[in-house]
Short mmCIF file of C-alpha atoms and ligand atoms in Angstrom, two decimals:
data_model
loop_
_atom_site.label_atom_id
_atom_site.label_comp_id
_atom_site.label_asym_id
_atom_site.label_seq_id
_atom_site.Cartn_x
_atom_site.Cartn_y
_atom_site.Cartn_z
CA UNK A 229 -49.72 15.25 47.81
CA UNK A 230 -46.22 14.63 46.99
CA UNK A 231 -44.79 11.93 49.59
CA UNK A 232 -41.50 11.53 50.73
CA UNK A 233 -39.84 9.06 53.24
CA UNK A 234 -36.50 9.67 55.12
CA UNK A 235 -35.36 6.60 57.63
CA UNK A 236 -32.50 7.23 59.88
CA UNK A 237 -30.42 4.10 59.74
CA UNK A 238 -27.13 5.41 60.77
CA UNK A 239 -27.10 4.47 64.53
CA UNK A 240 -24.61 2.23 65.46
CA UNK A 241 -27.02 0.31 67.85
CA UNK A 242 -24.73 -0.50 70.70
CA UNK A 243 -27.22 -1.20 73.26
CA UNK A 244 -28.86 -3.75 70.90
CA UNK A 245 -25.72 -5.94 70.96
CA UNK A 246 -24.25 -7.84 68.03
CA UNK A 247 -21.34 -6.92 65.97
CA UNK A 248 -23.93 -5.56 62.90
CA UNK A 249 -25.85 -2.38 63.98
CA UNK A 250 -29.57 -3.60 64.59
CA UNK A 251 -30.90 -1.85 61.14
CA UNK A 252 -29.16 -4.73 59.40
CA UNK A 253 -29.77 -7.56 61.58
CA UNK A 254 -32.04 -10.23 60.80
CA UNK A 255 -36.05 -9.87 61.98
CA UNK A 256 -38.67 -12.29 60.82
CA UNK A 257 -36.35 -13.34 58.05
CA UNK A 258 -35.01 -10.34 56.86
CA UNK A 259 -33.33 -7.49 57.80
CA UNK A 260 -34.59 -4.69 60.13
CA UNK A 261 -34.21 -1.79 58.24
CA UNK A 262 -36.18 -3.32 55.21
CA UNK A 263 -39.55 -4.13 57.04
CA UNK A 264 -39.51 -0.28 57.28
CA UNK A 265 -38.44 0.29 53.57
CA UNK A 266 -41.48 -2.25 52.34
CA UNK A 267 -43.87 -0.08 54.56
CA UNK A 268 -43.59 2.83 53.61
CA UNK A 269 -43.45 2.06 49.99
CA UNK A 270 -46.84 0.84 50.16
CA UNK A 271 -48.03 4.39 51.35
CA UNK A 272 -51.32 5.24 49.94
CA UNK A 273 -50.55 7.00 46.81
CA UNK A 274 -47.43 5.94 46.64
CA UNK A 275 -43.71 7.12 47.66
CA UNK A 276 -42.19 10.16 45.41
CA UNK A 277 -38.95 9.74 47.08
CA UNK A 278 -36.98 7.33 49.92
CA UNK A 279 -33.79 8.80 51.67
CA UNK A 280 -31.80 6.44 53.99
CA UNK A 281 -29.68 7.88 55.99
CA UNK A 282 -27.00 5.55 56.57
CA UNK A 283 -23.20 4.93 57.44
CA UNK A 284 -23.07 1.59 55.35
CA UNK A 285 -24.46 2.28 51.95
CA UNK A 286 -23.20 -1.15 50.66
CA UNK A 287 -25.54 -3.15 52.99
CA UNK A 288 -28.05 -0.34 52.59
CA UNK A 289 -28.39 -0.60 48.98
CA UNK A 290 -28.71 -4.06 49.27
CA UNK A 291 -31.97 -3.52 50.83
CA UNK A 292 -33.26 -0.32 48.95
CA UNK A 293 -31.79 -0.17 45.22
CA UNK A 294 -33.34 3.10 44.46
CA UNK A 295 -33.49 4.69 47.88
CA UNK A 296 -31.19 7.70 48.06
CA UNK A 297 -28.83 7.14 50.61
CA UNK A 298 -27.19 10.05 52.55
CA UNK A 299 -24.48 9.98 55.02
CA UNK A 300 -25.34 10.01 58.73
CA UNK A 301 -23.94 12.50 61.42
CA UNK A 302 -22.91 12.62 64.57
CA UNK A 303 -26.13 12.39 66.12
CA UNK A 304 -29.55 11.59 65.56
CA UNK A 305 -30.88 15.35 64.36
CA UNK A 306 -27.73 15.72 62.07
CA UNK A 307 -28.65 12.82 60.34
CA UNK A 308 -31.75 14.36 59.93
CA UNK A 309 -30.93 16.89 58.41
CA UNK A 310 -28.49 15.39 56.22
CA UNK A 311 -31.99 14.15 55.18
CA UNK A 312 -33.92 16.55 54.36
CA UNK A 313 -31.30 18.27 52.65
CA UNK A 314 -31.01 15.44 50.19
CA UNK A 315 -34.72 16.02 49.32
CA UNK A 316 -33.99 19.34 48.74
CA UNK A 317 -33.51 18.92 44.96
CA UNK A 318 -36.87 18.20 44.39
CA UNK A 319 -38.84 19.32 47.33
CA UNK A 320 -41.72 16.56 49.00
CA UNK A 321 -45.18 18.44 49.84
CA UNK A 322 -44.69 16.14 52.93
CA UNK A 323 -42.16 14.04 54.92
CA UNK A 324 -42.02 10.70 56.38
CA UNK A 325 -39.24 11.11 59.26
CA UNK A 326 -38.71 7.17 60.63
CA UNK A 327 -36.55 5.42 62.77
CA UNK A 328 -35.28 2.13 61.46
CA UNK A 329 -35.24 0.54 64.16
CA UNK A 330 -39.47 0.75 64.48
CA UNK A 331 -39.75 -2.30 61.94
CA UNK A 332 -43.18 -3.02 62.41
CA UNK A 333 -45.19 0.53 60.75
CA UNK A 334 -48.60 -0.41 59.04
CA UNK A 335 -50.61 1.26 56.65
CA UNK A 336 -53.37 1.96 58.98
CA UNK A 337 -50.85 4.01 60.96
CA UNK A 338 -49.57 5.59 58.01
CA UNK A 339 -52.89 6.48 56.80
CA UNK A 340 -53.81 8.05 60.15
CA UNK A 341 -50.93 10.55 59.78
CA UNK A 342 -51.19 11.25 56.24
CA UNK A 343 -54.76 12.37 57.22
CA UNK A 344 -53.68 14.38 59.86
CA UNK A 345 -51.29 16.32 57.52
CA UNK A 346 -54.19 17.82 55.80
CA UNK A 347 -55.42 19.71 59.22
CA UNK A 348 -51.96 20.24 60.59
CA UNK A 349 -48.21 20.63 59.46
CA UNK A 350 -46.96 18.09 62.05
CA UNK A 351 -47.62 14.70 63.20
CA UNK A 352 -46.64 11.84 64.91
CA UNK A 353 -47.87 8.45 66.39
CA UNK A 354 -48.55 7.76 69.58
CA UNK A 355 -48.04 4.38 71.26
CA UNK A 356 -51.23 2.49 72.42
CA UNK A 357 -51.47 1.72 76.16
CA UNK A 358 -53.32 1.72 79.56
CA UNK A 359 -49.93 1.99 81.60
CA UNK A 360 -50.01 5.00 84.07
CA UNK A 361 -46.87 7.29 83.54
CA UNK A 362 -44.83 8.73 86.32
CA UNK A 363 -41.98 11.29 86.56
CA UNK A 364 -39.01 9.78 88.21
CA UNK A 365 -35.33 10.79 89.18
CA UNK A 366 -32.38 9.05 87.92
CA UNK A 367 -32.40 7.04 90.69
CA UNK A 368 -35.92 5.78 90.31
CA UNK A 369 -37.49 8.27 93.05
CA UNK A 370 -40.81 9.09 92.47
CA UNK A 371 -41.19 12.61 91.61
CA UNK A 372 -44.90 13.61 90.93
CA UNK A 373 -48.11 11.47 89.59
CA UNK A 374 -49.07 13.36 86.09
CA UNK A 375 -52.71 12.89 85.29
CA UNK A 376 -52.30 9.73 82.77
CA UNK A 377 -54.90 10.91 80.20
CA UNK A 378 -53.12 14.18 78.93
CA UNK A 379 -49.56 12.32 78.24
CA UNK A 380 -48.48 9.85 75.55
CA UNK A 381 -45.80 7.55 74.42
CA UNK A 382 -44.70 9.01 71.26
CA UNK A 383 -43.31 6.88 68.08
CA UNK A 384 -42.38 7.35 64.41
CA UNK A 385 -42.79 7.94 61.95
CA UNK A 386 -43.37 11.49 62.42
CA UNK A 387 -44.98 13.31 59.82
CA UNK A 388 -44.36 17.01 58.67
CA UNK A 389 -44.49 19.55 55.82
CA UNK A 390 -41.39 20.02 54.20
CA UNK A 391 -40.35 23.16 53.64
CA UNK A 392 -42.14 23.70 57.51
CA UNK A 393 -39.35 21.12 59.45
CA UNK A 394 -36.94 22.45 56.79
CA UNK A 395 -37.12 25.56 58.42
CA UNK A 396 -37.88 24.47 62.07
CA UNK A 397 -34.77 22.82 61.87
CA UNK A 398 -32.57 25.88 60.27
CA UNK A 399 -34.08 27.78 63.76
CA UNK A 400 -33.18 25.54 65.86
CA UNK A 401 -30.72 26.35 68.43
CA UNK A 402 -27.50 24.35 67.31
CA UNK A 403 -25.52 22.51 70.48
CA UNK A 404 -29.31 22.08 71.88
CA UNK A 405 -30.44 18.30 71.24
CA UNK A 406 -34.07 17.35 70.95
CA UNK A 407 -35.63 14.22 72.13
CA UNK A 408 -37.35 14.07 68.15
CA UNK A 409 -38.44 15.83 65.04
CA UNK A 410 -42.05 16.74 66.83
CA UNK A 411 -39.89 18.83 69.57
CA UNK A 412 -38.33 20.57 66.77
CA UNK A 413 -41.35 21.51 65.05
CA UNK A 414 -43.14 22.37 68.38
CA UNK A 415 -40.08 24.80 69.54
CA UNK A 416 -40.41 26.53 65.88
CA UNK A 417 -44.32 26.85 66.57
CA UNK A 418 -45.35 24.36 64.12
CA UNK A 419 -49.52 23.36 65.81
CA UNK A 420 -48.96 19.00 65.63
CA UNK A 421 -51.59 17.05 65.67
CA UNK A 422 -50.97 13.16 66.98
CA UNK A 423 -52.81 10.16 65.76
CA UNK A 424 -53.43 6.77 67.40
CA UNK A 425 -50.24 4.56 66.49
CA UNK A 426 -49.54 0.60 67.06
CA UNK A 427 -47.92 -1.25 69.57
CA UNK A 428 -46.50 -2.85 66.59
CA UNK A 429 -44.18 0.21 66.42
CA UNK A 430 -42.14 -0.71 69.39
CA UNK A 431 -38.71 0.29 69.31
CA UNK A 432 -35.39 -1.97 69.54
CA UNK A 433 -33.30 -0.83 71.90
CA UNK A 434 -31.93 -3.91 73.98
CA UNK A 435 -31.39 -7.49 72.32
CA UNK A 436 -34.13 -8.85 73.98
CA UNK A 437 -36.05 -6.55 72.08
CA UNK A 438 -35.93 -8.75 68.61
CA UNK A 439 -37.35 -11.31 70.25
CA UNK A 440 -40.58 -8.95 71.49
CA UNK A 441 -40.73 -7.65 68.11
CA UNK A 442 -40.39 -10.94 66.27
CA UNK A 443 -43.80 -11.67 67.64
CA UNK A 444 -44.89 -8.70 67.23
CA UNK A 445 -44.99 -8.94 63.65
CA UNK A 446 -45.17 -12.76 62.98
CA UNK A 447 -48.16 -13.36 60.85
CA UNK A 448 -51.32 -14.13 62.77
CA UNK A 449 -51.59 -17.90 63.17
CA UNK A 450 -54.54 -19.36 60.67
CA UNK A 451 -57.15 -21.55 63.03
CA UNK A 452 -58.95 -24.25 60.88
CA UNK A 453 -63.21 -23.38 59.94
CA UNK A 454 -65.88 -25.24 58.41
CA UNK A 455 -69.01 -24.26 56.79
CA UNK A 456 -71.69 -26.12 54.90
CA UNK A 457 -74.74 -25.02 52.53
CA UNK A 458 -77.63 -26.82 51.26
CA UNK A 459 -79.66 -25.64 48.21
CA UNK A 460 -82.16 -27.31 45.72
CA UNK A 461 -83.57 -26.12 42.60
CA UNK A 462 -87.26 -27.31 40.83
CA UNK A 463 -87.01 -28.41 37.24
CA UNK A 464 -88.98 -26.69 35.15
CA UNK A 465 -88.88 -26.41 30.93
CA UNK A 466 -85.77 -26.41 29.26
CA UNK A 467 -83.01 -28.65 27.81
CA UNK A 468 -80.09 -28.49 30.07
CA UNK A 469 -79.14 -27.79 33.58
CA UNK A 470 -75.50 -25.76 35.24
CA UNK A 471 -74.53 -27.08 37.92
CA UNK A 472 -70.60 -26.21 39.31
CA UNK A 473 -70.92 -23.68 35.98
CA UNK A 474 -70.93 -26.42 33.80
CA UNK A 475 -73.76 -27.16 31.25
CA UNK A 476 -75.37 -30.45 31.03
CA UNK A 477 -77.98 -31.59 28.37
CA UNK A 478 -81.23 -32.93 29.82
CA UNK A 479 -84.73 -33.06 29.48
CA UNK A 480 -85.97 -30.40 32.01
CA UNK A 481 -84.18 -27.05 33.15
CA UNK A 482 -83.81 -25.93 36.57
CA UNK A 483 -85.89 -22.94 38.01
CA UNK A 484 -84.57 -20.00 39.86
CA UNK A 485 -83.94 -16.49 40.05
CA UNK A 486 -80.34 -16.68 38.81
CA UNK A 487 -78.74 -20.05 36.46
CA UNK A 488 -80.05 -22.03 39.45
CA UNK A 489 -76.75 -23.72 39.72
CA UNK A 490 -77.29 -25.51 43.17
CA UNK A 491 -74.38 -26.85 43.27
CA UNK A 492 -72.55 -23.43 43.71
CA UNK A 493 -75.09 -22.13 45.31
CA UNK A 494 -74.57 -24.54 47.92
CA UNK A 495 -70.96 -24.18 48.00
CA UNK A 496 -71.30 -20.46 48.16
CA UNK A 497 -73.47 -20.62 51.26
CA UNK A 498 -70.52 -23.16 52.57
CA UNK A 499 -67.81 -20.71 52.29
CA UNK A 500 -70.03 -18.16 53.86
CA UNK A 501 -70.78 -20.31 56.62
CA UNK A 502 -67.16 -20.68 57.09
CA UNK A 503 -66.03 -17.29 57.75
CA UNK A 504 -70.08 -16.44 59.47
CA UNK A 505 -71.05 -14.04 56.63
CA UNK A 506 -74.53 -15.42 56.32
CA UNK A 507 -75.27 -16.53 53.34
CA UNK A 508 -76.16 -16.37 49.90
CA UNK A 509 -79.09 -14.61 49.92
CA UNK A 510 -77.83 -11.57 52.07
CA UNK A 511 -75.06 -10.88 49.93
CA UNK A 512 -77.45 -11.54 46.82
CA UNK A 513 -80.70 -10.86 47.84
CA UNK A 514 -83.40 -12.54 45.12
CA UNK A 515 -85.65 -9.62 45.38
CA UNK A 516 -82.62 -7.72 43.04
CA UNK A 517 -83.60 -7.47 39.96
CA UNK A 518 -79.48 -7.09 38.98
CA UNK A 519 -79.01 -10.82 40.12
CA UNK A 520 -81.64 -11.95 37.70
CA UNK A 521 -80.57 -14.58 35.45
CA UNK A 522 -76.73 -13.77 36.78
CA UNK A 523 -74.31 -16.89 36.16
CA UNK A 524 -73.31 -18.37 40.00
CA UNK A 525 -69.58 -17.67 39.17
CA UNK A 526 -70.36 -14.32 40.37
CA UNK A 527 -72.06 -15.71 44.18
CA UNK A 528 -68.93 -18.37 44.64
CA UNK A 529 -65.91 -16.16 43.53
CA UNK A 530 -67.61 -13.32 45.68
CA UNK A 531 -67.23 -15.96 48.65
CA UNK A 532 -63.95 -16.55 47.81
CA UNK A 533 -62.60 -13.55 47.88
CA UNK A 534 -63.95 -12.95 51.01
CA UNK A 535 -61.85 -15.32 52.46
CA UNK A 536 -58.74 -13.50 50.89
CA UNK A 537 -59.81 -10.40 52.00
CA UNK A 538 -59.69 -11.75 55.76
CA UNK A 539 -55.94 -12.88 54.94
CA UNK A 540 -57.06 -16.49 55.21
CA UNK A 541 -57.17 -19.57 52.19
CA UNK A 542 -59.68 -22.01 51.00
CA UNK A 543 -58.03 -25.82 52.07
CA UNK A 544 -61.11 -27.98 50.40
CA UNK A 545 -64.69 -28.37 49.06
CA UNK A 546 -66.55 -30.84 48.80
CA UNK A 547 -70.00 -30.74 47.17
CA UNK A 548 -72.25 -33.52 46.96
CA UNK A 549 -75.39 -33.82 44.09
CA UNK A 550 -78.77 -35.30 44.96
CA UNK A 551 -80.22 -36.41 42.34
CA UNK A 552 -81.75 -39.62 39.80
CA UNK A 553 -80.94 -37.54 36.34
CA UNK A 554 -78.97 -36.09 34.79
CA UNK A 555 -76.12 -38.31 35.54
CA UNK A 556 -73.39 -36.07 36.84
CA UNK A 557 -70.29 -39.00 36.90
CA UNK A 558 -69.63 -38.31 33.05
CA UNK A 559 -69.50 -34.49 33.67
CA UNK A 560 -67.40 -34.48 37.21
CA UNK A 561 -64.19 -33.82 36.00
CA UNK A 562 -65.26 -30.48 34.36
CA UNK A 563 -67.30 -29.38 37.22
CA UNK A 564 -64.34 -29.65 39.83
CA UNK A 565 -62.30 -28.23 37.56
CA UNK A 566 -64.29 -25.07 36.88
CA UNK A 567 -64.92 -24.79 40.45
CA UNK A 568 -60.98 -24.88 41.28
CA UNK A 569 -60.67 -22.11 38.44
CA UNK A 570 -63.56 -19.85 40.14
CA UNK A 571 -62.23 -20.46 43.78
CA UNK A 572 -58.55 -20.10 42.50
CA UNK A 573 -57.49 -23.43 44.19
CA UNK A 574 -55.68 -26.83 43.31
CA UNK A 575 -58.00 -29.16 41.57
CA UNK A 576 -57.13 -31.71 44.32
CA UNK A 577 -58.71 -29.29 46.29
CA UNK A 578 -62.22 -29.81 45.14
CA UNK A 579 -64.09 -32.78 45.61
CA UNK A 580 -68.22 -33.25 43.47
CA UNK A 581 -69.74 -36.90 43.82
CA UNK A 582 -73.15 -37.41 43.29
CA UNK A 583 -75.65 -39.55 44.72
CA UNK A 584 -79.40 -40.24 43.94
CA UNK A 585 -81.74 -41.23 46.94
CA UNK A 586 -82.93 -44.46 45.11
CA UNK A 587 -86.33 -42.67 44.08
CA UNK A 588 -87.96 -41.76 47.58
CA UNK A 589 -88.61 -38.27 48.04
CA UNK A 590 -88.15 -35.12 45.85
CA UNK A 591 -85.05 -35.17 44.32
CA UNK A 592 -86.26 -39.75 44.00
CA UNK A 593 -89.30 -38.61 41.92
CA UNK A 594 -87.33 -36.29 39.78
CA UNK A 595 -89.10 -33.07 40.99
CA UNK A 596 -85.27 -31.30 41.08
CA UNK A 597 -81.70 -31.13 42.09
CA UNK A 598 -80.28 -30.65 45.58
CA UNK A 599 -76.85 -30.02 46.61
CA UNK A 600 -74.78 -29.98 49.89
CA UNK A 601 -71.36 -28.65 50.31
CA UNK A 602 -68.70 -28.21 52.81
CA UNK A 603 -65.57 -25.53 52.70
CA UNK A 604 -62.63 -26.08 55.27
CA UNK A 605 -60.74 -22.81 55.67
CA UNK A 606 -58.41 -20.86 57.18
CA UNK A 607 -58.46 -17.62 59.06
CA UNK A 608 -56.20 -15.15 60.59
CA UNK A 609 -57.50 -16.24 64.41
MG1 LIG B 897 -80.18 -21.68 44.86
#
């Protein structure tokens, strides 16, 4: 499916305030109209063409080098259509139609509608919300008290065919303005489907509006959590031992289903315990023959990208050896430093000490290794 995108950017925003129409103000640190440019290039499958419509194609390129950029009309559906005829050249399977001034589109939205495409010719978001909906008269009288369930709040961007709103738009009746691009398509008999969209799609209208959407779209705030594993391998025959991937020479190996690196294995289950995933044996289960022998690398980067995947960062480990032998001092420096290149942190993020428990108990009579770790993180909240 060939994707296009048209924005209309050629309002002059007067009810937003400010000299600069409100596509080119600043938002979050950057200019309006460009949260919706970096959106909908990251549509799934990518973006065959962008047309801006716009009155100010200096500041406009500025934003979007290699968006075409078309000049705006007199009102809303000109500019439309000043457009779509600029995709005419080489004609989209499907267009994006967007309003500018809706900064805050996702990719789950996006997705939603290019989904509903494949069922329907025309689509559009629809704004989240419990709010019951009344029909007034312009001077606030109450009119009637529509059932709430069967009407919605609708947003862009909306989503059609292209040669279909080509042509709903070359029937419509000119002089006659519609409220959108869906009322277009509707009037030309085009069946729409609408999909779930975000209150993140808010419109600015007033200049208290920035403010709302500023919020809106600030990154969630990260909130601090800890985690901490324990682990302990048996030596058994062999002449060396991994622990934090790094191989040590010694008189015994360490059992275990995989390189029995405790050490990781405990940091693993730390990191896991951070975000609640469990730990290391539900992700790896030892009753998988696949994980047999595996190097640990595998168990802590898995971890850590878990932690990117939530949007959130590793601040520190620290992992602690129990044992009387090997000695681990002469090998520390290569074991934090492999663990920083796993985990993809600073090495001053990584902390491995060792400690023996002056020959009482398992790890005292040399029996095998334990390890204890803890991870500090952060989360999206
Ligand atoms: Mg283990």
């Amino acid at each position: 499916m060939r994707v296009a995108a048209l924005i209309v950017a050629a309002g002059k925003g007067e009810r937003a305030g400010g000299a600069t129409p409100k596509q080119f103000q600043m938002l979050g640190g950057k200019p309006v109209l460009r949260w919706s440019v970096e959106a909908l290039r990251g549509v799934p499958g990518g973006l065959q063409s962008l047309v801006i419509v716009s009155n100010d194609p200096e500041r406009t390129r500025a934003i979007a080098p290699d968006a075409l950029i078309a000049p705006g009309g007199q009102t809303r559906m000109e500019s439309v259509q000043a457009g779509l005829a600029a995709l005419a050249g080489d004609p989209p399977d499907v267009v994006l139609i967007h309003d500018a001034a809706r900064p805050g589109l996702d990719l789950l939205t996006l997705d939603r509608l290019l989904d509903a495409l494949t069922t329907a010719p025309a689509t559009a978001p629809f704004a989240p919300g419990a709010d019951s909906l009344r029909r007034i008269d312009p001077e606030g009288r109450l009119i009637d008290c529509p059932p709430r369930d069967a009407l919605v709040r609708v947003q862009t961007p909306q989503a059609f065919s292209y040669a279909a709103i080509v042509a709903a738009y070359a029937a419509w009746p000119s002089g006659r303005v519609a409220a959108d691009d869906l009322e277009v398509a509707h009037a030309f008999g085009l069946p729409a489907r609408l999909v779930l969209g975000s209150s993140r799609l808010a419109k600015i209208t007033h200049p208290e509006d920035f403010a709302v959407l500023e919020s809106l779209l600030a990154p969630a705030p990260l909130v601090p959590r800890m985690g901490f594993g324990v682990d302990a391998h048996r030596f058994g025959p062999g002449d060396h031992v991994t622990l934090c991937g790094v191989r040590i020479p010694h008189d015994a190996g360490l059992l275990g289903h995989s390189d029995a690196d405790a050490a990781w294995h405990a940091l693993t289950d730390a990191i896991l315990g951070a975000l609640g995933e469990g730990d290391i044996g539900d992700h790896f289960p030892p009753t998988d023959p696949q994980w047999r022998g595996v190097a640990s690398e595998v168990f802590l980067q898995h971890a850590g990208s878990l932690v990117a995947a939530r949007g959130g960062r590793i601040v520190n480990v620290d992992v602690t050896l129990i044992c009387e032998r090997p000695k681990i001092k002469p090998h520390r420096e290569a074991m934090r430093a492999e663990t920083a290149r796993v985990l993809d942190i600073p090495l001053s993020a990584v902390s491995v000490k060792a400690t023996t428990t002056e020959e009482m108990g398992f790890t005292g009579r040399r029996e095998g290794i334990a390890a204890q770790a803890v991870a500090s993180v952060l989360c999206p909240a």
